[in-house]
XYZ file of C-alpha atoms in Angstrom:
573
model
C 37.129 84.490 138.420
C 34.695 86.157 141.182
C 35.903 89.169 143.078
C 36.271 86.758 146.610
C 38.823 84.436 144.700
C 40.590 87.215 142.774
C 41.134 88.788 146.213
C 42.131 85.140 147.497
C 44.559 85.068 144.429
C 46.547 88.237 144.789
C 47.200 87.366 148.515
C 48.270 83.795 147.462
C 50.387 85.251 144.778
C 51.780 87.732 146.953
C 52.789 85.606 149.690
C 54.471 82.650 146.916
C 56.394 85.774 145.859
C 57.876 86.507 149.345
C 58.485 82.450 149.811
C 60.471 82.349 146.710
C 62.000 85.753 147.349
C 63.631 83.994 150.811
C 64.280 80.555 149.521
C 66.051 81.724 146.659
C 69.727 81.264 147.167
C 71.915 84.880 147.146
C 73.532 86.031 143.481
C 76.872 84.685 143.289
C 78.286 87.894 143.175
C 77.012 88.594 146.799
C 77.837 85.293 148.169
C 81.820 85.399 146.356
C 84.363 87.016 148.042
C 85.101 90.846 146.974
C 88.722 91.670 145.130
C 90.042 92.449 148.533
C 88.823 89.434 150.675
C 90.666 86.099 150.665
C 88.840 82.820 150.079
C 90.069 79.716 151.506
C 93.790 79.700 150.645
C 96.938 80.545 152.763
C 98.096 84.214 153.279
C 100.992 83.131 151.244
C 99.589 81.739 148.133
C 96.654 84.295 147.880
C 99.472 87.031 147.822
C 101.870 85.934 145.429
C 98.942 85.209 142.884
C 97.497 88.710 143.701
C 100.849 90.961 143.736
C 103.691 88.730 141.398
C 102.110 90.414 138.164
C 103.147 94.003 139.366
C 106.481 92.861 140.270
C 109.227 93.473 137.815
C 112.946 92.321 137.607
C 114.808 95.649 137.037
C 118.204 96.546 135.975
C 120.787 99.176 136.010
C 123.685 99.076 133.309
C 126.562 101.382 132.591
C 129.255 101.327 129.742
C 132.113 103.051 129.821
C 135.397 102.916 128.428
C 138.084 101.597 130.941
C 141.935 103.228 130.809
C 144.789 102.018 133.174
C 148.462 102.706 132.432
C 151.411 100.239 132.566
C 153.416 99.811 135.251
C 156.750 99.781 136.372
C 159.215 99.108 138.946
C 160.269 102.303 140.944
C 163.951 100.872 141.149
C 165.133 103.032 144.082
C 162.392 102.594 146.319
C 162.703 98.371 145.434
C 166.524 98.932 145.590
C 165.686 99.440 149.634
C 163.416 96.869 149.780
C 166.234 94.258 149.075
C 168.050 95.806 151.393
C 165.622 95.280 154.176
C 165.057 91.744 153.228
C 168.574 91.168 153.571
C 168.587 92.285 156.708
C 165.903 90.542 157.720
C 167.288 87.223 156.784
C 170.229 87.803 158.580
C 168.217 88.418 161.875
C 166.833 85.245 161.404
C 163.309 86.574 160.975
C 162.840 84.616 157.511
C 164.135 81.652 156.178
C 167.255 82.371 153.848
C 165.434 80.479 150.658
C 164.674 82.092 147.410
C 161.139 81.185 147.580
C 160.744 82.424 151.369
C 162.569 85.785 150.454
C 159.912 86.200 147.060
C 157.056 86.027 149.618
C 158.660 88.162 151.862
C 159.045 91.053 149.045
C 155.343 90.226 147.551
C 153.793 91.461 150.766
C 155.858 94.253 151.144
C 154.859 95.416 147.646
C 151.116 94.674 147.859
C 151.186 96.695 151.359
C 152.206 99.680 149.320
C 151.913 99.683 145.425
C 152.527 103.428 144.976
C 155.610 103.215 146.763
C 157.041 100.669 144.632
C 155.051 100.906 141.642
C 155.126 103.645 138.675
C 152.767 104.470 136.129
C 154.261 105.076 133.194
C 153.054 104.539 129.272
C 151.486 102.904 127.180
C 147.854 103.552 128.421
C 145.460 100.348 127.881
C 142.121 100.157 127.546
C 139.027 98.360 127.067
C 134.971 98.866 127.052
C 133.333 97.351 129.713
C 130.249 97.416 130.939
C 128.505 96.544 134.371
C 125.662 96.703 136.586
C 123.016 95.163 138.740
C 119.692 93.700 139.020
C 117.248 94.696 141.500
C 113.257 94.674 142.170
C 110.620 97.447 141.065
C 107.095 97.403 141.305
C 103.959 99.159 139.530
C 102.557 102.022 141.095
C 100.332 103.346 138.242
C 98.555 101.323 135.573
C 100.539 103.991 132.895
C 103.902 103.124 133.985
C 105.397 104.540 137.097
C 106.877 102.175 139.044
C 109.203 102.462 142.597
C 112.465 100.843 143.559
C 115.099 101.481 145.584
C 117.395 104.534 145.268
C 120.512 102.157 145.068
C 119.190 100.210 143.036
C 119.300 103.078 139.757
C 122.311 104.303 141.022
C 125.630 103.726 142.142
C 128.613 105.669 144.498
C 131.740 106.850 142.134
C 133.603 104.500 145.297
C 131.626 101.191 144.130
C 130.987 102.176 140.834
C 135.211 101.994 140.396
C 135.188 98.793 141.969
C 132.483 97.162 139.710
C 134.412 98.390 136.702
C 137.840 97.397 137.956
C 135.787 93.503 138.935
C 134.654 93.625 135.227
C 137.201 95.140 133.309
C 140.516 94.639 134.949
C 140.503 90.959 135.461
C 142.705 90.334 131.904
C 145.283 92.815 132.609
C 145.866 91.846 136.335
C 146.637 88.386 135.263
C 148.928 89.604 132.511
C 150.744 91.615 134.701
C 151.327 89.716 137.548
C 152.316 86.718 135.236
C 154.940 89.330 133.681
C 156.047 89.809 137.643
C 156.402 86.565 138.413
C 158.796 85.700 135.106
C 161.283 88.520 137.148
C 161.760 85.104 139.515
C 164.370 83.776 138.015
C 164.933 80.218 138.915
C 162.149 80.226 141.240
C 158.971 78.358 140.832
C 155.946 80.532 141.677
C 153.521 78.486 144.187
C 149.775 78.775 144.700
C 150.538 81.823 147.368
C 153.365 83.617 145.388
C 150.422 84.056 142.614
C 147.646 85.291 144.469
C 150.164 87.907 145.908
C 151.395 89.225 142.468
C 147.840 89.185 141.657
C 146.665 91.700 144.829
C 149.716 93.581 143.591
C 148.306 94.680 140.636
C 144.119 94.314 141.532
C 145.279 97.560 143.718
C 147.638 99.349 141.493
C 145.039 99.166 138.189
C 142.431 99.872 140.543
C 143.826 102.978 142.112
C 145.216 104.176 138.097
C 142.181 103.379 136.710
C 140.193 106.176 134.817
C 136.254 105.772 133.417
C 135.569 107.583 130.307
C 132.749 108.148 128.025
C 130.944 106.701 131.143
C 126.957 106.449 130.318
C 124.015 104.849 132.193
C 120.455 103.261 131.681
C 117.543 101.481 133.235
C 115.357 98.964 132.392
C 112.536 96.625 133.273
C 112.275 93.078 132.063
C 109.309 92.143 130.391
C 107.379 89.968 128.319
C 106.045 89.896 124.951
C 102.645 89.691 123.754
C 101.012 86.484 125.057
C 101.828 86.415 128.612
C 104.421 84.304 130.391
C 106.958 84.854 131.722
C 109.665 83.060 129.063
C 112.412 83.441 127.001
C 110.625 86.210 125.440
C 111.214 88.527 127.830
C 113.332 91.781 126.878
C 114.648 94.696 128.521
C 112.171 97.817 128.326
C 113.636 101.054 128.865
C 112.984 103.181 131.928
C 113.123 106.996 132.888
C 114.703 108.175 136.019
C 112.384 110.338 137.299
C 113.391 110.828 141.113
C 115.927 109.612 143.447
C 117.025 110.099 146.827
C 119.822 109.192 149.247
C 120.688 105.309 149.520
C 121.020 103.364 152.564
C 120.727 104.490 155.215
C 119.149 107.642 154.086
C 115.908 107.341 152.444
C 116.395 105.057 149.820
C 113.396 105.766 147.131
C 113.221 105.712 143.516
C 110.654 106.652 141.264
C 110.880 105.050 137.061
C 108.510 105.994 134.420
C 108.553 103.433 131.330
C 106.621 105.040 128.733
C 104.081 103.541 126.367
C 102.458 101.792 129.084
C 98.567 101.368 129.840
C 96.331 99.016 132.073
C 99.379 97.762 133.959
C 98.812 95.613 136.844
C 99.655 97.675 140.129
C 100.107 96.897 144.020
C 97.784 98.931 146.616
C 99.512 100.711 149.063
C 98.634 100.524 152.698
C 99.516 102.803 155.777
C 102.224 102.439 158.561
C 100.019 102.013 161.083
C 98.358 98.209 159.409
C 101.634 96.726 161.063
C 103.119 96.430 164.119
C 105.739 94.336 166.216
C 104.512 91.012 166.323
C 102.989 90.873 163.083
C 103.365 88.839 159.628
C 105.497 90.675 156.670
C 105.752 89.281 153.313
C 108.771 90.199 151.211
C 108.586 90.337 147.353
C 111.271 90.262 145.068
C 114.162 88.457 142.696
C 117.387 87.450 144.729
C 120.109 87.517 142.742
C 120.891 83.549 144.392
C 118.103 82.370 141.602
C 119.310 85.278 139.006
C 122.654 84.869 139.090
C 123.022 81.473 138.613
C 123.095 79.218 135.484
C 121.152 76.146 137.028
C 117.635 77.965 136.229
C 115.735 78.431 133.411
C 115.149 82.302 132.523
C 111.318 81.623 132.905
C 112.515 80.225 136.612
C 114.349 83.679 137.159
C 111.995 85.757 136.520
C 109.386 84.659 138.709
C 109.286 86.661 142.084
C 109.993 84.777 145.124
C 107.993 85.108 148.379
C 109.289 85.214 151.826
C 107.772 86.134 155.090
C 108.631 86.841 158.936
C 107.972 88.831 161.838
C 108.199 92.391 162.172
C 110.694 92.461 165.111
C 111.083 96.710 165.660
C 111.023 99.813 164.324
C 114.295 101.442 163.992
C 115.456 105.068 163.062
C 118.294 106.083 161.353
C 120.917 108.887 162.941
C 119.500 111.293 160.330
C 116.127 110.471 161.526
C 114.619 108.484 158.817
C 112.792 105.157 160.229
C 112.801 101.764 159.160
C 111.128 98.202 159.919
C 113.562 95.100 161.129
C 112.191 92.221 160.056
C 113.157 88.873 160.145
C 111.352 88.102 156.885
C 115.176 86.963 154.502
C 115.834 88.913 152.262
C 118.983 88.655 149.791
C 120.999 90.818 147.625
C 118.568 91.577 144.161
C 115.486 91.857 146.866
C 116.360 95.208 147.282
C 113.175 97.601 145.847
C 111.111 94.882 146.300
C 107.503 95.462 148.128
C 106.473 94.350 150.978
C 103.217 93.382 152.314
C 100.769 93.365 155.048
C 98.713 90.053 155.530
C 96.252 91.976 153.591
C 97.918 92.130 150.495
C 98.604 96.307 150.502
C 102.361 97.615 150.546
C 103.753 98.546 153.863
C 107.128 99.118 152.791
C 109.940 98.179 150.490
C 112.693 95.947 151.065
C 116.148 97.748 150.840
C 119.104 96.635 152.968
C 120.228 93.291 155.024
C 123.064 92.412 157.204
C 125.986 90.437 156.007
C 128.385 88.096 157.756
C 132.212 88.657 157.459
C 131.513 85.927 154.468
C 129.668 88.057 152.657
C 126.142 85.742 153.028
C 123.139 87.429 153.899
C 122.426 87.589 157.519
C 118.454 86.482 157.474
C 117.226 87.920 160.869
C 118.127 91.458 160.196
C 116.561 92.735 157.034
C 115.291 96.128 156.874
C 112.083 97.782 154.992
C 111.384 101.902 154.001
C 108.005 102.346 155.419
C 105.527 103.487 153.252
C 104.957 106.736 154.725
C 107.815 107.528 153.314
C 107.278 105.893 149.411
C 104.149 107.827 149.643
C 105.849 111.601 150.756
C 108.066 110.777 147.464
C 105.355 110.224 145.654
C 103.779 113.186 146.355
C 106.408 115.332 145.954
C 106.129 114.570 142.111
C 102.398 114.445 142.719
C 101.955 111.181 141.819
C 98.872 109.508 142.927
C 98.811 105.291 142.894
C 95.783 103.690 141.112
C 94.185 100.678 140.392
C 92.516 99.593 136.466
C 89.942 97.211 135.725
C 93.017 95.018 134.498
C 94.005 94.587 138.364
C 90.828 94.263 139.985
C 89.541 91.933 137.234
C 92.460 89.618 137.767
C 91.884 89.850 141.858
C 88.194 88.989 140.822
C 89.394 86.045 138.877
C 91.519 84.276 141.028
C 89.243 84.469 143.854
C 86.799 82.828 141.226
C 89.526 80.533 140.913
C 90.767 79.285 144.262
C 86.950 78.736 145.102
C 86.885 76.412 141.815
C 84.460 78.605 140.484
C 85.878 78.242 136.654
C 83.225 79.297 134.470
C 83.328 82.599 136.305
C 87.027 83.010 136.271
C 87.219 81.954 132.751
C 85.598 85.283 131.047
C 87.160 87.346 133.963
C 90.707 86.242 132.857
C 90.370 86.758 129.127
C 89.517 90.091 129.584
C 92.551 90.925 131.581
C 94.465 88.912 128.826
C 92.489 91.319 126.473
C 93.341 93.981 128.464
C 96.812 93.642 128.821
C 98.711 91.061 126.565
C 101.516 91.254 128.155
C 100.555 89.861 131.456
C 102.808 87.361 132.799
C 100.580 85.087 134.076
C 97.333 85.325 133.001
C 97.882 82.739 129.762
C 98.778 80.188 132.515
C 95.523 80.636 134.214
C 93.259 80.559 131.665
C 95.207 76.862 130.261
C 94.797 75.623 133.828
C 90.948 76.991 134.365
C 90.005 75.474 130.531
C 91.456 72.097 131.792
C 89.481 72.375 135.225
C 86.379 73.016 133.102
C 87.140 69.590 131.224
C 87.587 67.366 134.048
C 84.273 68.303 135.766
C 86.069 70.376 138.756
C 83.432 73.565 137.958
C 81.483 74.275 141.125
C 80.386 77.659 139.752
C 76.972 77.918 141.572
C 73.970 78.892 139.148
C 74.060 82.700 137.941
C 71.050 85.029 139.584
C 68.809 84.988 136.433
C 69.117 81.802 136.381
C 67.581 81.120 139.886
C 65.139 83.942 139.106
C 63.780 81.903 135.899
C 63.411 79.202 138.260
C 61.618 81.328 140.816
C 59.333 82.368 138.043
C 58.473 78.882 136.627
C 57.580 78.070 139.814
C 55.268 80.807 140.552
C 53.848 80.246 137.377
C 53.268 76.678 138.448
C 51.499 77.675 141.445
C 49.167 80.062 140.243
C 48.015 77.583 137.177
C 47.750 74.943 139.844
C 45.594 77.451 141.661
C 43.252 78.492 139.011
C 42.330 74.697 138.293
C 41.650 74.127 141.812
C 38.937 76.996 141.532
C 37.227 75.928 138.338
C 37.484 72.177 139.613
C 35.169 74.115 143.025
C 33.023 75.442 140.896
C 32.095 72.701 138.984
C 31.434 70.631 142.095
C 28.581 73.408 142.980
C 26.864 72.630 139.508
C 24.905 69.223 139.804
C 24.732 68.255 135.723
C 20.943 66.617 134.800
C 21.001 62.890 135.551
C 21.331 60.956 132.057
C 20.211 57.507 131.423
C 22.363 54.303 132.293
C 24.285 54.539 135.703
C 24.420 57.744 137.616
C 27.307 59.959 137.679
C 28.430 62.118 140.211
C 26.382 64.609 141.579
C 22.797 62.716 139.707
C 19.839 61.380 141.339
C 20.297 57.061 141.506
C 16.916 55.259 140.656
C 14.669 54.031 143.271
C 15.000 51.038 145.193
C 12.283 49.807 143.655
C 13.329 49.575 140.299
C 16.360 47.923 140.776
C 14.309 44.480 141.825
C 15.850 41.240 140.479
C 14.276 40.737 136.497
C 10.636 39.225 136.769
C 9.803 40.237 140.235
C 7.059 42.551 140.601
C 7.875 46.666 140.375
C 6.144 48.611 143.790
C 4.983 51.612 143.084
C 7.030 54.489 145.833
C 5.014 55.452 148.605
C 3.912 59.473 148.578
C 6.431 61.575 150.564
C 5.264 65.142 151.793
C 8.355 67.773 149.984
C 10.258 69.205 152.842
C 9.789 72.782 151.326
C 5.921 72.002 151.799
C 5.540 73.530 147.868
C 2.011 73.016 146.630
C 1.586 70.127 144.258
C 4.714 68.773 145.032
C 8.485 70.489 144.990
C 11.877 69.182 144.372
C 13.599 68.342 147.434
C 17.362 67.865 146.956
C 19.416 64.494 146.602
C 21.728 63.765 149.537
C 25.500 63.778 148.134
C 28.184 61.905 148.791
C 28.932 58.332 149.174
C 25.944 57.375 151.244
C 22.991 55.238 149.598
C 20.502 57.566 147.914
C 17.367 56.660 148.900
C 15.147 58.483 146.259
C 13.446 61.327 148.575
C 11.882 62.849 145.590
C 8.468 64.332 145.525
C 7.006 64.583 141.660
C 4.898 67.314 140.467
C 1.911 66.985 138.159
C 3.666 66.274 135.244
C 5.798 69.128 134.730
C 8.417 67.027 132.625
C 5.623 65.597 130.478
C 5.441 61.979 132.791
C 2.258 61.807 135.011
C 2.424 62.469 138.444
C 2.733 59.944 140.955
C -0.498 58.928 142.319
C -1.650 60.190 146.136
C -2.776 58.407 148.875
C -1.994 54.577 149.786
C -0.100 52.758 147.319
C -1.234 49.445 148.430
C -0.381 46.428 146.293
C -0.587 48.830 142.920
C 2.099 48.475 140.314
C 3.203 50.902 137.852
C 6.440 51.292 135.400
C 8.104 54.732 136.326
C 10.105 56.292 134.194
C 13.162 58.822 134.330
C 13.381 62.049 132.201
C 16.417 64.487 132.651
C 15.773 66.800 135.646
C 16.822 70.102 135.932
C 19.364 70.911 139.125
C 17.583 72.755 141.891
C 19.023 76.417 142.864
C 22.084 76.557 144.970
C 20.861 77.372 148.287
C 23.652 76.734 149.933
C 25.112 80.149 148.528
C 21.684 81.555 149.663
């Protein structure tokens, strides 16, 4: 190549280099959504996918040996209970019937067990054991995870009543059926039952004693292999801080040991929610855990909910919380809740109840998480994220764009990562399938759109350098040959290409144009006009004689054609 057209080159190259540069499409990593964007799914489903492996079904249990004594009739104080129903008979204020008069004494009794009732021996007892579930979540990837306060602990008040629930049950009915037998020739009906039952729910209750009483907590989890199935077992937990329940501030802070890479929650600031806005509650109700309809798999997959944040309330000992109308139902309590943005605002703890009993589902109210994060603190413990989380996030956004390919390497290293995910195994089955049935619409990878950018500058700059050698070759007229001429050669005169037998005429004696003495070579018009031979000989200087000078008249001669040699390139002159 010549200086001009290596110059001409390197700008060429240069500028294909900035055309491929622009028309190349962007890396998919630039054009897919970061870990903390959502593609183009609901608020709903792009949370639960994002925040149900860091939330845990949880569970308090205590055991406990249960003692109540047996009881007896105080016979003076029942003695003047007769009495009184006898006198009330006679007034006419009951009906004078055996049956009428049993009721009558029933309520009196149940109205005031200690009055009429008398502990006395044997003492009976029994081990029992009770407890709750509730909702934790991860907070660190090495196993500290929150909850709620009542939800690890429970009242010496309630925790009598849960035993006395559990425990109590067999001898209440034995001793009210041992009541009832005292009715002699009287048939006990539906109501005389359930009142010599109350009798002795309160009296065992209120003689009741707990002893040997021990506690523990524990998160349910999976096995190896992710899902969450009938493999799941109880892991043991560490009660590592605790403060007042409801409607104090009702935090709790677990440590399950042995833990690493766990999937974890982000938490967000008070001030990312206001009234008006979206809230998204997280968490097991006991409706779904409590029941036998559902498979255990069913049960321990957290459910979603979601509602306005209708105020911000404060407690009489100053300690604020959210109203939402987001339901929320007993075993929801501990469970996060989110912003539209998938970080924690707060954590679920208390709802209203009708006189029923059933959850009241426009007043449920969230701990803010200024105030998870001052308990953190206070056992300086700082929440974090591991490549296991933002991975998965990664993944599913891969996902939901149907982007397989990419999600598929993503989500075996989080299975890598952390066996026991719960959902992860499910994801990869369901991306592997995608894969097969030609759903993929993973764009190409950046090196592979660079390879193409490359080929094709390659392509262009051999298509270039054959464009210049074709030039150059043009400039070079090649010697004319014998037999027909080729491009760029010198055709023969009109003259000798007269029919066969006719008579040859000699060419007429042109004057060169370049005036050269003896003759010069005066260059052949190119291109696809007629060349008319405008060649002047010289005196033999390719070893022919010269053409003669002066008139031709009616001479004949045979002229023949050597090779000539091309004239210099004036053009470039």
């Amino acid at each position: 190549m010549d200086g001009n057209f290596k110059k001409r080159f390197t700008k060429i190259a240069a500028a294909a280099a900035v055309v491929m540069a622009v028309a190349l499409p962007a890396s998919p990593a630039a054009a897919d959504v970061t870990p903390d964007e959502r593609p183009d799914v609901s608020v709903g489903t792009w949370l639960a996918a994002r925040t149900q492996p860091a939330v845990q079904l949880t569970s308090f249990t205590y055991t406990g040996t249960v003692a109540v004594p047996t009881s007896t009739i105080n016979e003076t104080a029942f003695a003047q209970l007769v009495e009184q129903a006898t006198a009330t008979v006679q007034s006419g204020k009951i009906s004078s019937d055996e049956r009428s008069i049993a009721k009558w004494l029933f309520q009196r009794i149940a109205a005031d067990v200690d009055t009429y009732l008398t502990a006395t021996t044997p003492e009976r007892t029994v081990d029992a054991e009770v407890g709750g579930l509730c909702t934790g979540w991860w907070v660190t990837p090495d196993g500290y995870m929150v909850t709620g306060a009542h939800c690890v602990q429970v009242g010496e008040t309630e925790l009598s009543q849960l035993f006395a629930q559990q425990a109590l049950k067999k001898f209440n009915e034995q001793d009210a059926k041992e009541i009832i037998s005292g009715l002699q020739g009287i048939e006990a009906d539906e109501e005389i039952v359930k009142l010599a039952q109350q009798i002795y729910v309160t009296f065992n209750t209120n003689h009741m004693k707990l002893r040997n009483l021990q506690q523990s907590l524990s998160v349910v989890q999976s096995l190896p292999g992710g899902g969450v199935d009938k493999t799941a077992k109880p892991v043991p937990a560490e009660l590592v801080s605790v403060g007042d329940s409801y409607p104090g501030k009702d935090f709790a802070l677990l440590k399950v040991n042995g833990q690493q890479n766990l999937p974890t929650v982000p938490l967000g600031d008070d001030a990312d929610v206001r009234t008006g806005d979206t809230l998204y509650i997280s968490g097991f109700p006991g409706l779904v855990t409590n029941t036998p309809f559902f498979s255990l798999e069913s049960k321990l997959e957290p459910a979603l909910t979601e509602g306005p944040y209708n105020a911000k309330r404060t407690t009489q000992t100053g300690v604020p919380y959210i109203q939402t109308q987001a339901p929320s139902y007993k075993g929801n309590s501990g469970g996060p809740v989110f912003s539209k943005d998938g970080k924690v605002i707060g954590m679920l703890i208390a709802g209203t109840v009708s006189e029923g009993g059933e959850a009241s589902e426009n007043e449920s109210f969230v701990l803010p998480v200024g105030i998870i994060k001052e308990k953190l603190g206070e056992k300086n413990i700082k929440p974090a994220q591991t490549i296991t989380t933002t991975r998965y996030n990664e993944a599913l956004n891969d996902f939901f764009q149907r982007h397989y390919s990419a999600a598929l390497p993503k989500f075996r290293e989080v299975q890598a990562l952390f066996p026991n995910h719960p959902y992860v195994a499910k994801y990869i089955s369901d991306t592997q399938q995608a894969i097969s049935a030609g759903k993929d619409e993973t764009p190409k990878s950046i090196l592979m759109w660079v390879l193409i950018g490359v080929g094709v500058l390659v392509a262009i700059v051999i298509a270039l350098v054959l464009v210049s050698v074709l030039r150059r070759r043009r400039r070079r007229r090649p010697e004319p040959s014998f037999g027909p001429p080729s491009y760029g050669a010198v055709p023969p005169p009109p003259w000798q290409q007269l029919p066969a037998g006719q008579a040859q005429v000699s060419p007429p004696v042109q004057q060169g144009h370049y005036g050269r003495p003896g003759g010069g070579y005066e260059a052949a018009q190119y291109g696809p006009g007629p060349h008319n031979g405008n060649v002047q000989y010289g005196p033999g200087q390719y070893g022919y004689p010269a053409p003669p000078h002066g008139p031709m008249g009616d001479q004949t001669r045979d002229v023949r054609y050597g090779q000539f040699t091309p004239p210099p390139d004036d053009r470039n002159a």
